[in-house]
Structure formats: structure tokens, C-alpha cells
């Protein structure tokens, strides 16, 4: 394991200038259901506490800088999750990593901790983290920030939506870590704000999702501009044929780590609710009237449905909001914050919210409209039953 110089401790005399759907077409005679409804019914597996999962290392064993270790402790992480247990030693040793792991497994800290440690040992390290959605990029930044308090490690966001000027100014100050979405990263590269040649480490998070969203050429163009000597960390929930060429070209003799057991959906009790199209809305209102539905994420297939449902819930006296891609970035952030901080009890969303959304205490996911495919279903229900919590997922079926 590499030696720790830990030169990045925050010097209080240094300048802190950087501060841091489709609508499911199930009308009679049109199209077919693509998902067997029996897949929506499943008992939650015996509840496994994250701290009870067998791991080899403790955080101390990673030889992290003491200040970083103290921040990990302050965050309340008692022991590494499986992906952290397996990935951190290799990342510290500069190996490329191919990680098969979904959100909910602790994969953000699995790359964040060794990256921060690298920066503490060498202030010249420059890292880019590429994520599919703005929300995920923001969450990753929050996780980084929670580990870098009082350390001389700076990050900046490069995400679509508002604040272009602000982002440019922050990135021009030379943060160690840039976290962003492909389109904005490319844009900032073209404006000479991001210098890809100066990057030592590239993290690609949820690559399968990025491919689904049509970012393949963007990712290639970014990675192609980075030095061949870089370290590459590549994370995906699934590995399929489309990813293989990317794995071959981006990664250099990677360590492969597959975490399947910590699948968040194993903590989710899943069932269907039989209801006709015409009675669906009322059924949702009835369920929301039950006290056990403490914090609920409802998936609708279109922006229109999301708007309509959230409005009717509010009219009925529920604290509900709607989230979809048609909303402004600052609105989306506010809505997410309200939900996270319990000002909103019910979030109605399109699949924009189905990945990355890390709210640990969602009690129920309701698929008001069925997802387009099973993979999307798994991502949706993974928003409940997060680390150390049991969750419930109900799917409305005609
Ligand atoms: P992620 O898979 O990175 O989205 O993490 C999922 C959740 O697990 C987040 O809420 C993290 O704060 C939490 N988490 C990550 N690592 C640990 C750990 N070692 N112990 C407890 N919770 C953790």
C-alpha cells in the first residue's frame, strides 16, 4: 500500500479562495406488457444490516491519512461496505477498477475516499468524475464534501442547467476534483475551462445508465482527451455487450469487483395493486391516507401525469411535489431538498428520479405507471430499502 505523506491538511493560513415514457401503451389491442407482473411480487429478504456484512478490512487498514479517517468516523461510517472493502486498496495502489455495483452499495465512498487520500498525498492530482444525471453528480459532490471538511481538497460541479458562469469561475480556480455530466463537461472543455490533458484519474459512474441516455460518444470524446497514463475507475450496475468495447479501450488491466449481494432491492418487500385505469388516482389517494406510508416516491410515466398527480394530491391536503425533466435545474434541486428534509412527504416523479436519488428514509415506492422494462423497475424500487432500512414497493397493475 502506498505511503502516506498527507500534505493536504488544511493550512489555516493558506487562502481558502476556492471554498470550496413513454406512456405504457396498454390500451386494448395496442402493444403488450413487457414485464411479467409476477416479477413485481417478492418478499424482502432477511434484513441485513450493512454493519453485519462480512468484510475483511476496517477503515484503519486502508492506511488513509488520519484527518480523512477522522472525517469518515465523524460521518458515522463504522466499517467499510463490501465494495469499499474490495475496491479501496486497489484504487490506493493506482490500479484501474471495473466495479459492478449499484447505488446503495456505498460505491461513492469506495472511490471518493482513495481519491481524497491521493490528493492529500499529492496536491497535483486532478480528477474528473462523470455521472449520468445532475442529481447524481450533486450527490457525489456532497459525499466528497462530507469527507473533505477541514482538508485542503476542493471540488467543483460541471452540470447542465443554470449557473454556467459560477461553474466556470469555480473551475478556473483549479479544484482537484470536477464532478459533472457529459454534456456540460464537453462544453467546458471546448471553452478551455477544463483541461482534460491535466487529469490523472477518471471516474465513470453508472456507465450503463450513461449509455442508455445516449452519452456514449460524449464519454468517448472526454476519455480520449485524457492522458493514457491516467487511472480509470469504471462503475456500472450491469455489464452487457455495449459496454465491452468501452471497458477494453478505457481500462488498463483492471481489477474486477462485483457486488451483487448488497443489492438494495433485496430489502424491499414488493407487491402489486390490482386497479383499473379509471380508479388508479383514487387508489393512490387512499394509500397516501395511511399513516404507514411515511415518505413515498411515486413514479408516473410522463411529465403530464406527474404534474396532474402532484396537483391533485396537494389539493387533497397532502404535502406532495412533482419532479420531472421539464423543470428548471434550481427548481429540481429545491424539490429534492424539500423531499430529503421532509418538507415534502410525497414526491411524484418520472424516471429522472429513478437513479441516483439517495434519500435514505423513503418507506414506499409506488409504480403508478409500470416501468418500461425490468431494469428500470429495479432502479425505481432501489430508491427504498436503502442502507439499513426495509422498504416497500407497490406496482399498480390493471
Ligand atoms: P451509495 O451507494 O454511494 O449511493 O451509498 C448509499 C448510502 O450508503 C449512502 O447514504 C451512504 O451515505 C451510505 N454509506 C456508504 N458507505 C457506508 C458505510 N461504510 N457505512 C454506512 N453507510 C454507508
Coordinates of C-alpha atoms and ligand atoms in Angstrom, one line a residue:
X1 CA 0.0 0.0 0.0
X2 CA 1.3 3.5 -0.8
X3 CA 3.0 5.6 1.7
X4 CA 1.1 8.5 3.2
X5 CA 2.6 11.9 3.2
X6 CA -0.7 13.6 3.9
X7 CA 0.4 17.0 2.8
X8 CA -3.0 18.2 2.1
X9 CA -4.1 19.1 5.6
X10 CA -5.9 22.4 5.5
X11 CA -3.5 25.1 6.5
X12 CA -5.4 27.8 8.2
X13 CA -3.0 30.5 6.8
X14 CA -3.5 29.4 3.2
X15 CA -6.1 31.1 1.1
X16 CA -9.3 29.3 1.1
X17 CA -10.3 31.1 -2.0
X18 CA -11.8 28.1 -3.6
X19 CA -14.1 27.4 -0.8
X20 CA -14.9 25.2 -1.9
X21 CA -42.0 7.4 -21.2
X22 CA -43.1 6.9 -22.5
X23 CA -46.7 6.2 -21.6
X24 CA -47.1 2.5 -21.3
X25 CA -49.2 1.7 -24.3
X26 CA -51.6 -0.8 -22.9
X27 CA -54.8 0.3 -24.4
X28 CA -56.7 -2.7 -25.5
X29 CA -55.2 -4.0 -28.7
X30 CA -52.1 -1.9 -28.7
X31 CA -48.8 -3.3 -27.6
X32 CA -48.1 -5.9 -24.9
X33 CA -47.0 -5.7 -21.4
X34 CA -43.3 -6.3 -21.5
X35 CA -42.9 -7.3 -17.9
X36 CA -44.4 -10.4 -16.3
X37 CA -46.3 -9.0 -13.3
X38 CA -45.2 -11.8 -11.1
X39 CA -41.8 -10.1 -11.0
X40 CA -43.4 -7.3 -9.1
X41 CA -44.1 -9.6 -6.2
X42 CA -41.4 -10.6 -3.8
X43 CA -40.8 -10.8 -0.1
X44 CA -38.0 -8.8 1.4
X45 CA -35.0 -11.0 2.2
X46 CA -34.0 -11.3 5.8
X47 CA -32.9 -7.9 6.8
X48 CA -29.2 -7.5 6.6
X49 CA -27.6 -4.6 8.5
X50 CA -24.7 -3.1 6.5
X51 CA -22.5 -3.4 9.5
X52 CA -23.2 -7.2 9.7
X53 CA -22.0 -7.9 6.2
X54 CA -18.7 -9.9 6.2
X55 CA -15.8 -7.6 5.2
X56 CA -12.1 -8.1 5.5
X57 CA -10.8 -4.6 6.2
X58 CA -11.6 -1.9 8.7
X59 CA -11.2 1.7 7.6
X60 CA -8.0 1.8 9.6
X61 CA -6.5 -0.9 7.4
X62 CA -6.6 1.3 4.3
X63 CA -3.8 3.4 5.6
X64 CA -5.8 6.6 5.0
X65 CA -4.5 10.0 6.2
X66 CA -5.5 10.4 9.8
X67 CA -7.6 13.6 9.1
X68 CA -9.5 11.7 6.4
X69 CA -10.0 8.8 8.8
X70 CA -11.4 11.2 11.4
X71 CA -13.9 12.6 8.8
X72 CA -15.0 9.0 8.0
X73 CA -15.6 8.4 11.7
X74 CA -17.4 11.7 12.1
X75 CA -19.7 10.7 9.3
X76 CA -20.7 7.7 11.3
X77 CA -19.3 5.0 9.0
X78 CA -18.3 2.2 11.3
X79 CA -16.9 -0.2 8.8
X80 CA -16.5 -0.4 5.0
X81 CA -19.2 -1.8 2.8
X82 CA -18.3 -4.7 0.5
X83 CA -17.4 -2.5 -2.4
X84 CA -15.4 -0.2 -0.2
X85 CA -13.7 -3.2 1.4
X86 CA -12.6 -4.6 -2.0
X87 CA -12.1 -1.5 -4.1
X88 CA -10.3 0.9 -1.8
X89 CA -6.9 -1.0 -1.5
X90 CA -6.7 -1.3 -5.3
X91 CA -7.5 2.3 -6.0
X92 CA -4.9 3.4 -3.5
X93 CA -2.4 1.2 -5.3
X94 CA -3.3 3.0 -8.6
X95 CA -5.0 0.1 -10.3
X96 CA -7.8 0.6 -12.7
X97 CA -11.1 -0.8 -11.3
X98 CA -14.1 -2.2 -13.0
X99 CA -16.8 -2.2 -10.4
X100 CA -20.2 -3.9 -10.9
X101 CA -22.3 -2.3 -8.2
X102 CA -25.5 -0.4 -8.0
X103 CA -26.2 2.8 -5.9
X104 CA -27.0 1.8 -2.4
X105 CA -23.8 -0.3 -2.0
X106 CA -21.6 2.6 -0.8
X107 CA -19.8 2.8 -4.1
X108 CA -19.4 6.6 -4.0
X109 CA -17.2 6.4 -0.9
X110 CA -15.5 3.5 -2.5
X111 CA -13.9 5.8 -5.0
X112 CA -14.2 9.1 -3.0
X113 CA -12.0 8.0 -0.1
X114 CA -9.0 6.7 -2.0
X115 CA -9.2 9.7 -4.4
X116 CA -9.2 12.2 -1.5
X117 CA -6.3 10.3 0.0
X118 CA -4.4 10.6 -3.2
X119 CA -4.9 14.3 -3.2
X120 CA -3.8 14.6 0.4
X121 CA -0.6 12.9 -0.6
X122 CA -0.1 14.8 -3.8
X123 CA -1.7 18.2 -4.4
X124 CA -1.1 17.9 -8.1
X125 CA -3.7 15.2 -8.5
X126 CA -6.6 16.2 -10.8
X127 CA -9.7 14.0 -11.0
X128 CA -12.9 14.1 -13.1
X129 CA -16.0 12.2 -12.1
X130 CA -18.6 11.7 -14.8
X131 CA -22.2 10.8 -13.9
X132 CA -25.3 10.4 -15.9
X133 CA -27.6 12.9 -14.1
X134 CA -27.2 16.3 -12.4
X135 CA -28.8 14.9 -9.3
X136 CA -26.3 12.1 -9.0
X137 CA -23.4 14.5 -9.7
X138 CA -24.6 16.7 -6.9
X139 CA -24.9 13.8 -4.5
X140 CA -21.4 12.6 -5.3
X141 CA -20.1 16.1 -4.6
X142 CA -22.0 16.2 -1.3
X143 CA -20.3 12.9 -0.4
X144 CA -16.9 14.2 -1.3
X145 CA -17.5 17.4 0.7
X146 CA -18.6 15.4 3.7
X147 CA -15.2 13.8 3.8
X148 CA -13.1 16.8 3.0
X149 CA -14.2 19.1 5.7
X150 CA -11.1 21.0 7.1
X151 CA -8.9 19.4 4.4
X152 CA -7.2 21.2 1.6
X153 CA -9.2 19.3 -1.1
X154 CA -11.5 21.2 -3.4
X155 CA -14.2 20.1 -5.8
X156 CA -16.5 21.8 -8.4
X157 CA -19.6 20.8 -10.3
X158 CA -19.9 20.8 -14.1
X159 CA -23.6 20.1 -14.6
X160 CA -26.2 21.3 -17.1
X161 CA -28.9 23.8 -16.2
X162 CA -28.2 27.0 -14.5
X163 CA -25.0 28.6 -13.0
X164 CA -22.7 28.3 -16.0
X165 CA -20.8 31.4 -15.0
X166 CA -20.5 30.3 -11.4
X167 CA -19.2 26.9 -12.5
X168 CA -16.7 28.4 -14.9
X169 CA -15.3 30.7 -12.2
X170 CA -15.0 27.9 -9.7
X171 CA -13.3 25.5 -12.1
X172 CA -10.9 28.2 -13.3
X173 CA -9.6 28.3 -9.7
X174 CA -8.3 24.8 -10.3
X175 CA -10.2 22.4 -8.0
X176 CA -8.7 18.9 -7.5
X177 CA -12.0 17.2 -8.4
X178 CA -14.5 18.1 -11.1
X179 CA -17.8 16.2 -10.9
X180 CA -20.2 16.6 -13.8
X181 CA -22.5 15.3 -16.5
X182 CA -21.1 14.6 -20.0
X183 CA -22.7 17.5 -22.0
X184 CA -21.5 20.2 -19.7
X185 CA -18.1 18.7 -19.2
X186 CA -17.6 18.7 -23.0
X187 CA -18.9 22.2 -23.3
X188 CA -16.4 23.4 -20.6
X189 CA -13.7 21.6 -22.4
X190 CA -14.4 23.4 -25.6
X191 CA -14.4 26.7 -23.7
X192 CA -10.9 25.7 -22.4
X193 CA -12.2 25.8 -18.9
X194 CA -11.5 22.1 -18.3
X195 CA -8.1 20.9 -19.4
X196 CA -8.5 17.1 -20.0
X197 CA -4.8 16.6 -20.6
X198 CA -4.1 17.5 -17.0
X199 CA -6.3 14.8 -15.5
X200 CA -4.7 11.8 -13.6
X201 CA -7.9 10.0 -12.7
X202 CA -11.2 9.5 -14.5
X203 CA -14.2 8.0 -12.7
X204 CA -17.1 6.9 -14.8
X205 CA -20.2 6.3 -12.6
X206 CA -23.3 4.4 -13.8
X207 CA -21.9 3.8 -17.2
X208 CA -24.8 1.6 -18.3
X209 CA -27.1 4.5 -17.5
X210 CA -25.0 6.9 -19.4
X211 CA -25.2 4.6 -22.4
X212 CA -29.0 4.4 -22.1
X213 CA -29.1 8.1 -22.1
X214 CA -27.1 8.3 -25.3
X215 CA -23.9 9.7 -23.9
X216 CA -21.6 7.1 -25.5
X217 CA -19.9 9.5 -27.9
X218 CA -19.6 12.2 -25.3
X219 CA -17.9 9.8 -22.8
X220 CA -15.5 8.6 -25.5
X221 CA -14.6 12.1 -26.5
X222 CA -13.8 13.1 -22.9
X223 CA -11.8 10.0 -22.1
X224 CA -9.9 10.2 -25.4
X225 CA -8.6 13.6 -24.5
X226 CA -7.2 12.5 -21.1
X227 CA -3.6 11.1 -20.8
X228 CA -3.1 7.3 -21.4
X229 CA -1.3 7.2 -18.1
X230 CA -4.5 8.1 -16.2
X231 CA -6.1 5.8 -13.6
X232 CA -9.6 4.8 -14.6
X233 CA -12.4 3.7 -12.3
X234 CA -15.4 2.4 -14.2
X235 CA -18.7 1.6 -12.3
X236 CA -21.9 0.1 -13.7
X237 CA -24.9 -1.7 -12.3
X238 CA -24.8 -4.2 -15.1
X239 CA -22.3 -5.2 -17.7
X240 CA -23.6 -6.0 -21.2
X241 CA -22.3 -6.2 -24.7
X242 CA -22.5 -2.5 -25.4
X243 CA -20.1 -1.8 -22.5
X244 CA -17.4 -4.3 -23.6
X245 CA -15.7 -2.1 -26.2
X246 CA -15.6 0.7 -23.7
X247 CA -14.1 -1.5 -21.0
X248 CA -11.4 -2.7 -23.4
X249 CA -10.4 0.8 -24.5
X250 CA -10.7 2.7 -21.3
X251 CA -9.3 0.3 -18.8
X252 CA -5.8 -0.9 -18.4
X253 CA -5.7 -4.4 -16.8
X254 CA -8.5 -3.6 -14.4
X255 CA -9.3 -5.3 -11.1
X256 CA -12.9 -6.6 -11.4
X257 CA -15.1 -6.3 -8.4
X258 CA -18.7 -7.4 -8.5
X259 CA -21.0 -6.7 -5.6
X260 CA -24.3 -8.4 -6.1
X261 CA -25.2 -9.4 -2.5
X262 CA -25.6 -5.8 -1.3
X263 CA -28.4 -5.3 -3.8
X264 CA -30.6 -2.7 -2.3
X265 CA -33.7 -4.3 -3.7
X266 CA -33.3 -7.4 -1.5
X267 CA -34.5 -5.2 1.4
X268 CA -37.7 -4.3 -0.5
X269 CA -41.0 -6.1 0.0
X270 CA -42.6 -6.0 -3.4
X271 CA -46.3 -6.4 -4.3
X272 CA -48.9 -5.4 -6.9
X273 CA -52.1 -3.5 -6.5
X274 CA -54.8 -4.5 -9.0
X275 CA -56.7 -1.4 -10.1
X276 CA -58.4 -0.2 -13.2
X277 CA -57.0 2.8 -15.1
X278 CA -60.0 4.8 -14.0
X279 CA -59.7 4.0 -10.3
X280 CA -55.9 4.5 -10.1
X281 CA -55.8 8.1 -8.9
X282 CA -58.3 7.5 -6.2
X283 CA -56.4 4.4 -5.1
X284 CA -53.2 6.4 -4.8
X285 CA -55.0 9.0 -2.6
X286 CA -56.4 6.2 -0.4
X287 CA -53.0 4.7 0.1
X288 CA -51.5 8.1 0.9
X289 CA -54.1 8.4 3.7
X290 CA -52.4 5.5 5.5
X291 CA -50.0 6.6 8.3
X292 CA -47.5 3.8 7.4
X293 CA -46.8 5.5 4.1
X294 CA -44.4 7.9 5.7
X295 CA -42.3 9.0 2.8
X296 CA -43.3 8.0 -0.6
X297 CA -41.8 8.2 -4.1
X298 CA -44.5 7.7 -6.8
X299 CA -43.4 7.0 -10.4
X300 CA -45.5 8.3 -13.3
X301 CA -44.6 7.7 -16.9
X302 CA -45.0 11.2 -18.3
X303 CA -44.5 14.8 -17.2
X304 CA -48.2 15.5 -17.7
X305 CA -49.2 12.6 -15.4
X306 CA -46.6 13.7 -12.8
X307 CA -48.0 17.3 -12.8
X308 CA -51.6 16.1 -12.7
X309 CA -51.0 13.7 -9.8
X310 CA -48.9 16.0 -7.7
X311 CA -51.5 18.8 -8.1
X312 CA -54.4 16.5 -7.2
X313 CA -52.6 15.3 -4.1
X314 CA -51.8 18.8 -3.0
X315 CA -55.5 19.7 -3.5
X316 CA -56.4 16.8 -1.3
X317 CA -54.2 18.2 1.5
X318 CA -51.1 16.1 1.0
X319 CA -47.5 17.5 1.1
X320 CA -46.6 16.5 -2.4
X321 CA -44.4 17.8 -5.2
X322 CA -43.7 16.7 -8.8
X323 CA -40.3 16.2 -10.3
X324 CA -39.5 15.8 -14.0
X325 CA -37.0 16.8 -16.6
X326 CA -39.1 19.7 -17.7
X327 CA -38.4 21.6 -14.5
X328 CA -35.6 24.1 -14.2
X329 CA -32.5 22.9 -12.5
X330 CA -32.8 25.1 -9.5
X331 CA -36.5 24.0 -9.1
X332 CA -35.4 20.4 -9.3
X333 CA -32.8 21.0 -6.6
X334 CA -35.3 22.7 -4.3
X335 CA -37.8 19.9 -4.8
X336 CA -35.2 17.2 -4.0
X337 CA -34.1 19.2 -0.9
X338 CA -37.7 19.5 0.3
X339 CA -38.1 15.8 0.0
X340 CA -34.8 14.9 1.6
X341 CA -35.5 17.3 4.5
X342 CA -39.1 16.1 5.0
X343 CA -40.9 19.2 4.0
X344 CA -42.5 17.1 1.3
X345 CA -43.9 13.7 2.1
X346 CA -44.8 12.5 -1.4
X347 CA -42.6 13.0 -4.4
X348 CA -44.2 12.2 -7.7
X349 CA -41.5 11.7 -10.4
X350 CA -40.7 10.5 -13.9
X351 CA -37.7 8.2 -14.3
X352 CA -35.5 11.2 -14.0
X353 CA -35.6 10.4 -10.3
X354 CA -35.2 6.7 -10.6
X355 CA -31.4 6.6 -10.4
X356 CA -29.0 8.1 -8.0
X357 CA -31.6 9.6 -5.7
X358 CA -30.2 9.0 -2.3
X359 CA -32.8 9.6 0.3
X360 CA -32.2 7.0 3.0
X361 CA -35.7 7.0 4.6
X362 CA -38.1 6.5 1.7
X363 CA -40.6 4.0 3.1
X364 CA -42.6 3.2 -0.1
X365 CA -42.0 3.3 -3.9
X366 CA -45.2 3.3 -5.9
X367 CA -45.2 2.5 -9.6
X368 CA -48.3 4.4 -10.5
X369 CA -47.4 3.6 -14.1
X370 CA -45.4 0.4 -14.8
X371 CA -41.8 0.9 -15.9
X372 CA -40.8 0.2 -19.5
X373 CA -38.5 -2.6 -18.6
X374 CA -37.4 -4.7 -15.6
X375 CA -34.1 -3.0 -15.3
X376 CA -35.9 0.3 -14.8
X377 CA -38.1 -1.4 -12.3
X378 CA -35.1 -2.5 -10.2
X379 CA -33.7 1.0 -10.3
X380 CA -37.0 2.5 -9.2
X381 CA -37.5 0.2 -6.3
X382 CA -33.9 0.6 -5.2
X383 CA -34.9 4.1 -4.0
X384 CA -36.4 2.5 -1.0
X385 CA -34.8 -0.2 1.3
X386 CA -31.7 1.9 1.3
X387 CA -28.8 1.0 3.6
X388 CA -30.1 -0.4 6.9
X389 CA -33.8 0.2 6.0
X390 CA -36.6 -2.0 4.9
X391 CA -38.7 -0.7 2.1
X392 CA -41.9 -1.5 0.3
X393 CA -42.7 -1.3 -3.5
X394 CA -46.2 -1.4 -4.9
X395 CA -46.9 -1.6 -8.6
X396 CA -50.3 -0.6 -10.0
X397 CA -51.4 -3.2 -12.5
X398 CA -54.7 -3.3 -14.4
Ligands
LIG1 P1 -24.0 4.9 -2.5 O1 -24.1 3.5 -3.0 O2 -22.6 5.5 -2.6 O3 -25.1 5.8 -3.1 O4 -24.3 4.9 -0.9 C1 -25.5 4.6 -0.4 C2 -25.7 5.0 1.0 O5 -24.9 4.3 1.9 C3 -25.4 6.5 1.3 O6 -26.5 7.1 2.1 C4 -24.1 6.5 2.1 O7 -24.0 7.6 3.0 C5 -24.2 5.2 2.8 N1 -22.9 4.5 3.1 C6 -21.9 4.4 2.3 N2 -20.9 3.8 2.9 C7 -21.3 3.5 4.2 C8 -20.6 2.8 5.3 N3 -19.4 2.3 5.2 N4 -21.4 2.7 6.4 C9 -22.6 3.2 6.5 N5 -23.3 3.8 5.5 C10 -22.6 3.9 4.3

